[in-house]
mmCIF file of C-alpha atoms in Angstrom:
data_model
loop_
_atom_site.group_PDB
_atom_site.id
_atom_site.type_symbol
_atom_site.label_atom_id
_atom_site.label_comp_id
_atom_site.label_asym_id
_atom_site.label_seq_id
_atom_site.Cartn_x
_atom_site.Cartn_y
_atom_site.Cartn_z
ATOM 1 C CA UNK A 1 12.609 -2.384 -19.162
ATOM 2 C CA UNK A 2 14.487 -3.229 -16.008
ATOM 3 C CA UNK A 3 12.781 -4.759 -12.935
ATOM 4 C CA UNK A 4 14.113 -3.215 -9.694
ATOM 5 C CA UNK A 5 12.920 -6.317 -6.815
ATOM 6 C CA UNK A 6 16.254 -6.856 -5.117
ATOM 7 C CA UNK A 7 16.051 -5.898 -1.489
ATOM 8 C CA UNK A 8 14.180 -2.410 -0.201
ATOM 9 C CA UNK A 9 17.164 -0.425 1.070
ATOM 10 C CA UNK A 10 18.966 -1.453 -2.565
ATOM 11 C CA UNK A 11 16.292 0.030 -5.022
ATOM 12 C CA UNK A 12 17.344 3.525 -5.369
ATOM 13 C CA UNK A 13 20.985 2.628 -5.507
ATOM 14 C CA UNK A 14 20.278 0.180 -8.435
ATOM 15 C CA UNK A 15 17.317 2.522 -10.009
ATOM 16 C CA UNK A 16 19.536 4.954 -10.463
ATOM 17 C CA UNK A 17 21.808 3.433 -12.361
ATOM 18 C CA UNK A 18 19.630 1.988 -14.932
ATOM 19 C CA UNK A 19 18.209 5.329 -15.000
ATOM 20 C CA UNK A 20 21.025 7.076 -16.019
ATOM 21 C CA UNK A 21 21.251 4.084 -18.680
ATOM 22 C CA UNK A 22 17.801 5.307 -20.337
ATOM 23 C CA UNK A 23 15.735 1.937 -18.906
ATOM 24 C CA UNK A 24 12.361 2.127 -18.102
ATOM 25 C CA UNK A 25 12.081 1.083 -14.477
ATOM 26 C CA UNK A 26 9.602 -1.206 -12.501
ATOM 27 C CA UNK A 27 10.659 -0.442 -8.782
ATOM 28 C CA UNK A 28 8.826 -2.979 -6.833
ATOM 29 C CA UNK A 29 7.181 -1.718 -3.046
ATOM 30 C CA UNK A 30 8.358 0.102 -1.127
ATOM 31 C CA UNK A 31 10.301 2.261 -3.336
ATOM 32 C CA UNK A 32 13.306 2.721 -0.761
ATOM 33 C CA UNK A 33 13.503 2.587 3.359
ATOM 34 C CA UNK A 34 14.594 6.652 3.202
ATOM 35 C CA UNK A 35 14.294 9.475 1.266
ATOM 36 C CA UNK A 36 17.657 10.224 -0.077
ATOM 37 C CA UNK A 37 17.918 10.008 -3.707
ATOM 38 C CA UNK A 38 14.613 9.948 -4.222
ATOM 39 C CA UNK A 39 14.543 13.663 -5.757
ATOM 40 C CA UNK A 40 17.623 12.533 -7.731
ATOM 41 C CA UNK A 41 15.773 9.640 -8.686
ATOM 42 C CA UNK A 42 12.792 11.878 -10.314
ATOM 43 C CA UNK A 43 14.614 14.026 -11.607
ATOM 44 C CA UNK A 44 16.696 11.881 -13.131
ATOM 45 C CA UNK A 45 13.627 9.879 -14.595
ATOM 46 C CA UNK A 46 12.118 13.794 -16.360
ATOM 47 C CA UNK A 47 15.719 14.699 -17.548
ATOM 48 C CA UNK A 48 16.035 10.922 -19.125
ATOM 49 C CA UNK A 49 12.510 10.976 -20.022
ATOM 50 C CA UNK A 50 12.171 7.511 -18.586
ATOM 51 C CA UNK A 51 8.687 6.275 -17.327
ATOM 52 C CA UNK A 52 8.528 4.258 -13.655
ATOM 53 C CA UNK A 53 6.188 1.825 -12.034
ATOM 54 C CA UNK A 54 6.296 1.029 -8.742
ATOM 55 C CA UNK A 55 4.499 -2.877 -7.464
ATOM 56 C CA UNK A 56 1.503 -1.365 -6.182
ATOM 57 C CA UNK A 57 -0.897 -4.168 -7.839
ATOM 58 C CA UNK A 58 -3.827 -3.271 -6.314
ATOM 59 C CA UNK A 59 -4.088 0.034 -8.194
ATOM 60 C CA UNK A 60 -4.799 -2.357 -11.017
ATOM 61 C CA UNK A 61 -7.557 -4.011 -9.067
ATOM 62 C CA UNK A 62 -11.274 -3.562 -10.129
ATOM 63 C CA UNK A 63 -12.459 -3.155 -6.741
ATOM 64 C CA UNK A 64 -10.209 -0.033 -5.600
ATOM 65 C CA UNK A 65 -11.750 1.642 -8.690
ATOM 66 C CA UNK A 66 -15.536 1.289 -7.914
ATOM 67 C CA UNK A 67 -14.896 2.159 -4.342
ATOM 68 C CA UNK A 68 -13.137 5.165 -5.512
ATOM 69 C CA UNK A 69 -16.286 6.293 -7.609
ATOM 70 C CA UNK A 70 -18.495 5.701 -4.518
ATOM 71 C CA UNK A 71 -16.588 7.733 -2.537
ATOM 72 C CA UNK A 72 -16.382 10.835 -5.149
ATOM 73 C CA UNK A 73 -19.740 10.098 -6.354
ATOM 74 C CA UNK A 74 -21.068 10.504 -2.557
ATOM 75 C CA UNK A 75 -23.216 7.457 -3.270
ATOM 76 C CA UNK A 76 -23.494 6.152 0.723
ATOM 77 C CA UNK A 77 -23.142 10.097 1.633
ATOM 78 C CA UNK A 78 -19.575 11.225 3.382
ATOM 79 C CA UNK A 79 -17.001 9.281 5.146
ATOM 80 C CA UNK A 80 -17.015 8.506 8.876
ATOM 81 C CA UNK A 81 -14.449 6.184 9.603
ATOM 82 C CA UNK A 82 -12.171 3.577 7.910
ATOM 83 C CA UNK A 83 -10.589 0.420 9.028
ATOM 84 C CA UNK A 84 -7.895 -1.298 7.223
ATOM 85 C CA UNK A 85 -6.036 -4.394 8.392
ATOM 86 C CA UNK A 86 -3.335 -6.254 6.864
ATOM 87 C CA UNK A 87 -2.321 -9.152 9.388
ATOM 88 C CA UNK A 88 0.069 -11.968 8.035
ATOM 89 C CA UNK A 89 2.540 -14.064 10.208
ATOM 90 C CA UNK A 90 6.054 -13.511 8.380
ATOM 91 C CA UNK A 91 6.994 -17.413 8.577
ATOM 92 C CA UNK A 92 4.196 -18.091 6.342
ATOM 93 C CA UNK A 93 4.749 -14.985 4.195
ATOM 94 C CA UNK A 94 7.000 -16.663 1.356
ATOM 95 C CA UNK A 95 7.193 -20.174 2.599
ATOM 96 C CA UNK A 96 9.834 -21.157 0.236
ATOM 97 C CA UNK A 97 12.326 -19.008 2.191
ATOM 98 C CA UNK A 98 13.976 -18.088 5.425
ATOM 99 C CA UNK A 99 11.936 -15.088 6.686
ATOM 100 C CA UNK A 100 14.549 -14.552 9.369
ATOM 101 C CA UNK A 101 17.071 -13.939 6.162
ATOM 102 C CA UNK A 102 14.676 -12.094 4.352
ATOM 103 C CA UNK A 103 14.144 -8.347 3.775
ATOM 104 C CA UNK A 104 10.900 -7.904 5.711
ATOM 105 C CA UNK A 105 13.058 -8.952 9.312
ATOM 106 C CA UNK A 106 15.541 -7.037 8.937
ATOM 107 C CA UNK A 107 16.548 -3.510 9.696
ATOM 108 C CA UNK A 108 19.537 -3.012 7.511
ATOM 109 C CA UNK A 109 17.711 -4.397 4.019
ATOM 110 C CA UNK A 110 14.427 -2.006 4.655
ATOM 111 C CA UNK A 111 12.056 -4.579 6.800
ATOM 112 C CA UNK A 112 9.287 -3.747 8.952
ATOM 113 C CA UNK A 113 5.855 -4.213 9.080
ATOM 114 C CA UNK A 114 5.138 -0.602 7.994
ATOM 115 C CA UNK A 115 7.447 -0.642 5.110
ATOM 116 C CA UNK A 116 6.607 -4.520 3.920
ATOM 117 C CA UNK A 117 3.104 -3.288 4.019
ATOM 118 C CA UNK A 118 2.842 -0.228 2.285
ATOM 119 C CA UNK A 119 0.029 -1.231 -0.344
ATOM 120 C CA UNK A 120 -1.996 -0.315 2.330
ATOM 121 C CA UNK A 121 -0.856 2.952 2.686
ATOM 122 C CA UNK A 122 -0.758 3.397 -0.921
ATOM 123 C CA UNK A 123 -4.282 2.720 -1.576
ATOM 124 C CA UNK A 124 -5.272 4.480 1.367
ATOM 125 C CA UNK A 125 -3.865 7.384 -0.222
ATOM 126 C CA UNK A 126 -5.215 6.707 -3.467
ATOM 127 C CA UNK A 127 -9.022 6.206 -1.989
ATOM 128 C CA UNK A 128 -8.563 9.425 0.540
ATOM 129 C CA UNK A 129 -6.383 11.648 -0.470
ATOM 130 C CA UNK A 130 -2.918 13.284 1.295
ATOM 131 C CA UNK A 131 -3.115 12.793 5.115
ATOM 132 C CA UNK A 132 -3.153 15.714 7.706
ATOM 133 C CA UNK A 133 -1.313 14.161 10.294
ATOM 134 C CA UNK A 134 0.136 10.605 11.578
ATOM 135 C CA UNK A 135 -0.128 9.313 14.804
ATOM 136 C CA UNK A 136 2.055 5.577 14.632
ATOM 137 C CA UNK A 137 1.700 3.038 18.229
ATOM 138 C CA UNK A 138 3.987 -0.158 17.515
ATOM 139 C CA UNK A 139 7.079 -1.936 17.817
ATOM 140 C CA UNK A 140 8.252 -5.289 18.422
ATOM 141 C CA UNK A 141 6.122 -7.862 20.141
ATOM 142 C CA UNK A 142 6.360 -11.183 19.437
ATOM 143 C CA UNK A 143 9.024 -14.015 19.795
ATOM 144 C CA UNK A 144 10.358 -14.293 15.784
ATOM 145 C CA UNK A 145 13.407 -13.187 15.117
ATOM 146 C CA UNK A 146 13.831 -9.893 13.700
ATOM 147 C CA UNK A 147 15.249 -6.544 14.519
ATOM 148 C CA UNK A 148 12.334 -4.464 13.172
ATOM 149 C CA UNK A 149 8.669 -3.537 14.190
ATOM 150 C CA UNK A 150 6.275 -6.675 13.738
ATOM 151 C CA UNK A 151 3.024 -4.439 14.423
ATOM 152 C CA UNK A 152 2.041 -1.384 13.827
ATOM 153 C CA UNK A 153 -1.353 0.360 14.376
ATOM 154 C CA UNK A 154 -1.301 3.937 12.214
ATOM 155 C CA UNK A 155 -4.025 6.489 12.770
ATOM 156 C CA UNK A 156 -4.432 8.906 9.894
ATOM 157 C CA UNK A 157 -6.398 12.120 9.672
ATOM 158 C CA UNK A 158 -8.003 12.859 6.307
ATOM 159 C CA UNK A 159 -9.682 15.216 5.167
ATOM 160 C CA UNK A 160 -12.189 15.483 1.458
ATOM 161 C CA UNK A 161 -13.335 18.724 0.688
ATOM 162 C CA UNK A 162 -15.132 20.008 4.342
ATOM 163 C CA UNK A 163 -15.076 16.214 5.848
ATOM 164 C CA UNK A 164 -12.833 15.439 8.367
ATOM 165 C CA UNK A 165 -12.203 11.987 9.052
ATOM 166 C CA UNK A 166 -10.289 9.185 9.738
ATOM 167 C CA UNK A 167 -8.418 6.085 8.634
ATOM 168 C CA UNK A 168 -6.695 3.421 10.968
ATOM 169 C CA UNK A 169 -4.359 1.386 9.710
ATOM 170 C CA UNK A 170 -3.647 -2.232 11.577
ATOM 171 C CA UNK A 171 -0.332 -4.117 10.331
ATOM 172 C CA UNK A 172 0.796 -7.483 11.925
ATOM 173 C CA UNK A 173 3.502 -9.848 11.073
ATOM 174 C CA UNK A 174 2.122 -11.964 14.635
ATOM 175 C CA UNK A 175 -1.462 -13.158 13.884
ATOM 176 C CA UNK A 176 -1.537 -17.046 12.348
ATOM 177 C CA UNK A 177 -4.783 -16.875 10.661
ATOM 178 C CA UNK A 178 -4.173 -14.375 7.823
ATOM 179 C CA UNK A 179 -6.890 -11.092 7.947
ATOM 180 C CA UNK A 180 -6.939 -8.306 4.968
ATOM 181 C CA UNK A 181 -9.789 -6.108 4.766
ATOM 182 C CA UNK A 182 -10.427 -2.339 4.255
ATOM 183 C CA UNK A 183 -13.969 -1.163 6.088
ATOM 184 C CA UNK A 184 -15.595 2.002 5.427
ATOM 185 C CA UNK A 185 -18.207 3.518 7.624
ATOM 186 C CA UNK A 186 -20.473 5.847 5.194
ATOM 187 C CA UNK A 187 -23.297 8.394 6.945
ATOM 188 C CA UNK A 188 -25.466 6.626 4.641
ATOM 189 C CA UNK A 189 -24.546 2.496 4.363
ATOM 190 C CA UNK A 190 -20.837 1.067 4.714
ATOM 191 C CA UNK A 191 -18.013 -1.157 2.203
ATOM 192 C CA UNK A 192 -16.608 -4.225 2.904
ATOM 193 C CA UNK A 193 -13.722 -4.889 0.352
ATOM 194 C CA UNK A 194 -12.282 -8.803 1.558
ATOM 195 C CA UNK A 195 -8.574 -8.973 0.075
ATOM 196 C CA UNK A 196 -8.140 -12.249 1.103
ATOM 197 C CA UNK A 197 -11.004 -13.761 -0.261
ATOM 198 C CA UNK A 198 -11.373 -11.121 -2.754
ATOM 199 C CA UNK A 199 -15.106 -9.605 -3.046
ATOM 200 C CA UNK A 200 -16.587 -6.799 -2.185
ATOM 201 C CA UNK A 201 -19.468 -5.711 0.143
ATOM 202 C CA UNK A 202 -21.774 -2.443 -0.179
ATOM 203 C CA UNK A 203 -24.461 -2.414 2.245
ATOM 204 C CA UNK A 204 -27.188 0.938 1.542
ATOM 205 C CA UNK A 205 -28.821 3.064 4.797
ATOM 206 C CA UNK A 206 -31.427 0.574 4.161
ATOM 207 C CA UNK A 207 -28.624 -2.305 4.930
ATOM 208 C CA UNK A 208 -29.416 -3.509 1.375
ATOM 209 C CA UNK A 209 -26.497 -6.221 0.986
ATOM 210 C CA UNK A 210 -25.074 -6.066 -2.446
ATOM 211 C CA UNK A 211 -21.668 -9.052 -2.801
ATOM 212 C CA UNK A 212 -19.498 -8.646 -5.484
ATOM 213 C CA UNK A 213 -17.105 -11.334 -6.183
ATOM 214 C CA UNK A 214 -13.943 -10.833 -8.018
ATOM 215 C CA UNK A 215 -13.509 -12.311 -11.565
ATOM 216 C CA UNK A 216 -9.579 -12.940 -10.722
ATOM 217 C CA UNK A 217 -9.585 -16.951 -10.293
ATOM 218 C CA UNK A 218 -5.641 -17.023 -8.416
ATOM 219 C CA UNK A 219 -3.782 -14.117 -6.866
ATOM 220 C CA UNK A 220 -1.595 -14.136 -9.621
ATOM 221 C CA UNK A 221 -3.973 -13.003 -11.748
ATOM 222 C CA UNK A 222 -3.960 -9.561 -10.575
ATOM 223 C CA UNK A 223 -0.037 -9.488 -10.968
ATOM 224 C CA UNK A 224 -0.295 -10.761 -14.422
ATOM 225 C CA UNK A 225 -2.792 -7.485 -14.820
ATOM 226 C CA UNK A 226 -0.917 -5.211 -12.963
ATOM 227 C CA UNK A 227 2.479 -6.108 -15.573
ATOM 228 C CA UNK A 228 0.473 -6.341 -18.591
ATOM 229 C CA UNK A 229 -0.592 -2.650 -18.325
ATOM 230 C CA UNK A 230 2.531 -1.438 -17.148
ATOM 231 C CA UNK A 231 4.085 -3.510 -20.147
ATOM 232 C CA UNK A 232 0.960 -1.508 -22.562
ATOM 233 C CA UNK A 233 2.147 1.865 -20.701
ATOM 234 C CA UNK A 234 5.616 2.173 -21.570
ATOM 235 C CA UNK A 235 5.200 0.808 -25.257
ATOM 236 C CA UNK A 236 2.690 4.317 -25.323
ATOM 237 C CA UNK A 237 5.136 6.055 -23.408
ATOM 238 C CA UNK A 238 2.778 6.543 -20.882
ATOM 239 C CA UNK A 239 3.387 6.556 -17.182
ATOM 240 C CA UNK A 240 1.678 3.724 -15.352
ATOM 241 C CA UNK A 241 -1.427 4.123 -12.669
ATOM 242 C CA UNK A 242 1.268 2.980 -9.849
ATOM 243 C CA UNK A 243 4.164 5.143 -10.896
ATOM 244 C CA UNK A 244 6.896 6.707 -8.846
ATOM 245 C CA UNK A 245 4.786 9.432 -7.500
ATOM 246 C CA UNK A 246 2.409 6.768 -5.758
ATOM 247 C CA UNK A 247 5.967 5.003 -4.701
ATOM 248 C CA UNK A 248 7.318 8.880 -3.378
ATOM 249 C CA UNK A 249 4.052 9.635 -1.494
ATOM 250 C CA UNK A 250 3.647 6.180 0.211
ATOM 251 C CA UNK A 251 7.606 6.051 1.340
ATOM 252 C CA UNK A 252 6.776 10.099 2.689
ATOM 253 C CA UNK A 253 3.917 8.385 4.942
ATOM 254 C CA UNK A 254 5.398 4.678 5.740
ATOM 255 C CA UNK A 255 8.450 7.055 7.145
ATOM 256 C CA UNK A 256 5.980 9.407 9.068
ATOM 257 C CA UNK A 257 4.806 6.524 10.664
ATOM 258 C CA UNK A 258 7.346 5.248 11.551
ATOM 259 C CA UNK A 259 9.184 8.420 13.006
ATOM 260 C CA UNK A 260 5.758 8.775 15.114
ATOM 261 C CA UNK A 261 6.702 5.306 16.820
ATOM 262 C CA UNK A 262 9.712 6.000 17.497
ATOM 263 C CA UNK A 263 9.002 9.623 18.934
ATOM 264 C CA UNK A 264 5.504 8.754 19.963
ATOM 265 C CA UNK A 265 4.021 11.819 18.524
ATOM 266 C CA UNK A 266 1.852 13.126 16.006
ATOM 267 C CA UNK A 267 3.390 13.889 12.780
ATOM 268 C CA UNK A 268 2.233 16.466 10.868
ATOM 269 C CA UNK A 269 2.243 16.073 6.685
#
């Protein structure tokens, strides 16, 4: 297997060719910064019979999985709202580099809050389905130096079954104090899922508190997880739970948002 983690606007380029070797690929996020080659990509992975993961991690998570049954289960009733914030000041994003040098600042390698981001948007899609539309407000704000967005606040319709709703996305590379949460507003009780400090809240109509604390005891932990089941999925010749068509649909909606910024309009999907 071949591990894909040079920079973002480099992964399809270098997929390919280890595609076209017969390598079984681990693309890590976000799969490119554009769409082209990515149908040449797929196809080439079903010609070459070639499984793909993409470094989604948190589709390995426990948490995402019991919210997911909530949700289908209609435990707390059906969805009113959702808030999801990822906010992480880039200096202090890997401290052991340059962020000015790295990817995330810079147009031309496949930066950007909304692209560096995207497990947000990939779970999001995971937990709610295909969006209607996209409406994306954002830009550049602060003083680092970078030539890409450094927040982003995406507004998603959804829709499950006969339930409009939806999901608002808040991505910062400006805020010091590091947030990460994803809120949902149920007609009957709410979740609180922490991804800093990793548990999970479930509060009933009754505002019954249950706290569920992870059983991860690092961060790594869920990356060790994450590989050792993609590792267990191509030995069975299995595609993995974050596989190129997680990596396809959450590139399709990173770029949606990001053509509504620039446009300022809705984007329909």
């Amino acid at each position: 297997s071949i591990f894909i983690c040079n920079p973002s606007s480099m992964h399809l380029q270098t997929s390919l060719f280890y595609a076209n070797k017969g390598n079984n690929l681990f693309i890590e996020k976000p799969l490119s910064n554009n769409m082209r080659n990515v149908k040449k990509l797929r196809q080439t992975l079903k010609v070459n019979k070639i499984n793909c993961a993409v470094g989604f991690q948190l589709r390995y998570h426990p948490f995402l999985k019991k919210i997911k049954d909530i949700i289908d289960n209609k435990k707390l009733g059906e969805i009113r709202l959702v808030d999801i914030r990822n906010s992480h000041y880039l200096p202090y994003h890997h401290k052991y580099e340059d962020y000015k040098k790295g990817y995330a600042a810079n147009k031309s390698l496949g930066g950007g809050v909304i692209l560096c981001f995207t497990h947000e948007i990939d779970y999001a899609n995971f937990l709610f389905g295909k969006p209607m539309n996209i409406f994306c407000y954002g830009g550049k704000k602060s003083k680092l130096k970078l030539d890409v967005e450094d927040f982003a606040k995406i507004k998603i319709k959804n829709k499950l079954k006969k339930n409009n709703f939806f999901v608002n996305i808040d991505l910062d590379f400006i805020k010091k104090t590091e947030s990460r949460y994803c809120k949902i507003i149920f007609e009957k009780g709410s979740i609180f899922w922490d991804l800093k400090k990793d548990y999970l809240i479930i509060k009933n109509k009754n505002e019954k508190k249950i706290k569920i604390k992870s059983n991860f005891k690092n961060r790594n932990d869920l990356f060790l997880k994450q590989l050792s089941e993609v590792i267990n999925s191509f030995d069975k010749n299995k595609n993995p739970k974050s596989n190129i068509n997680n990596g396809i649909e959450a590139l399709k909606i990173a770029i949606a948002a990001k053509r509504s910024m620039d446009l300022k309009k809705t984007i329909y999907l």
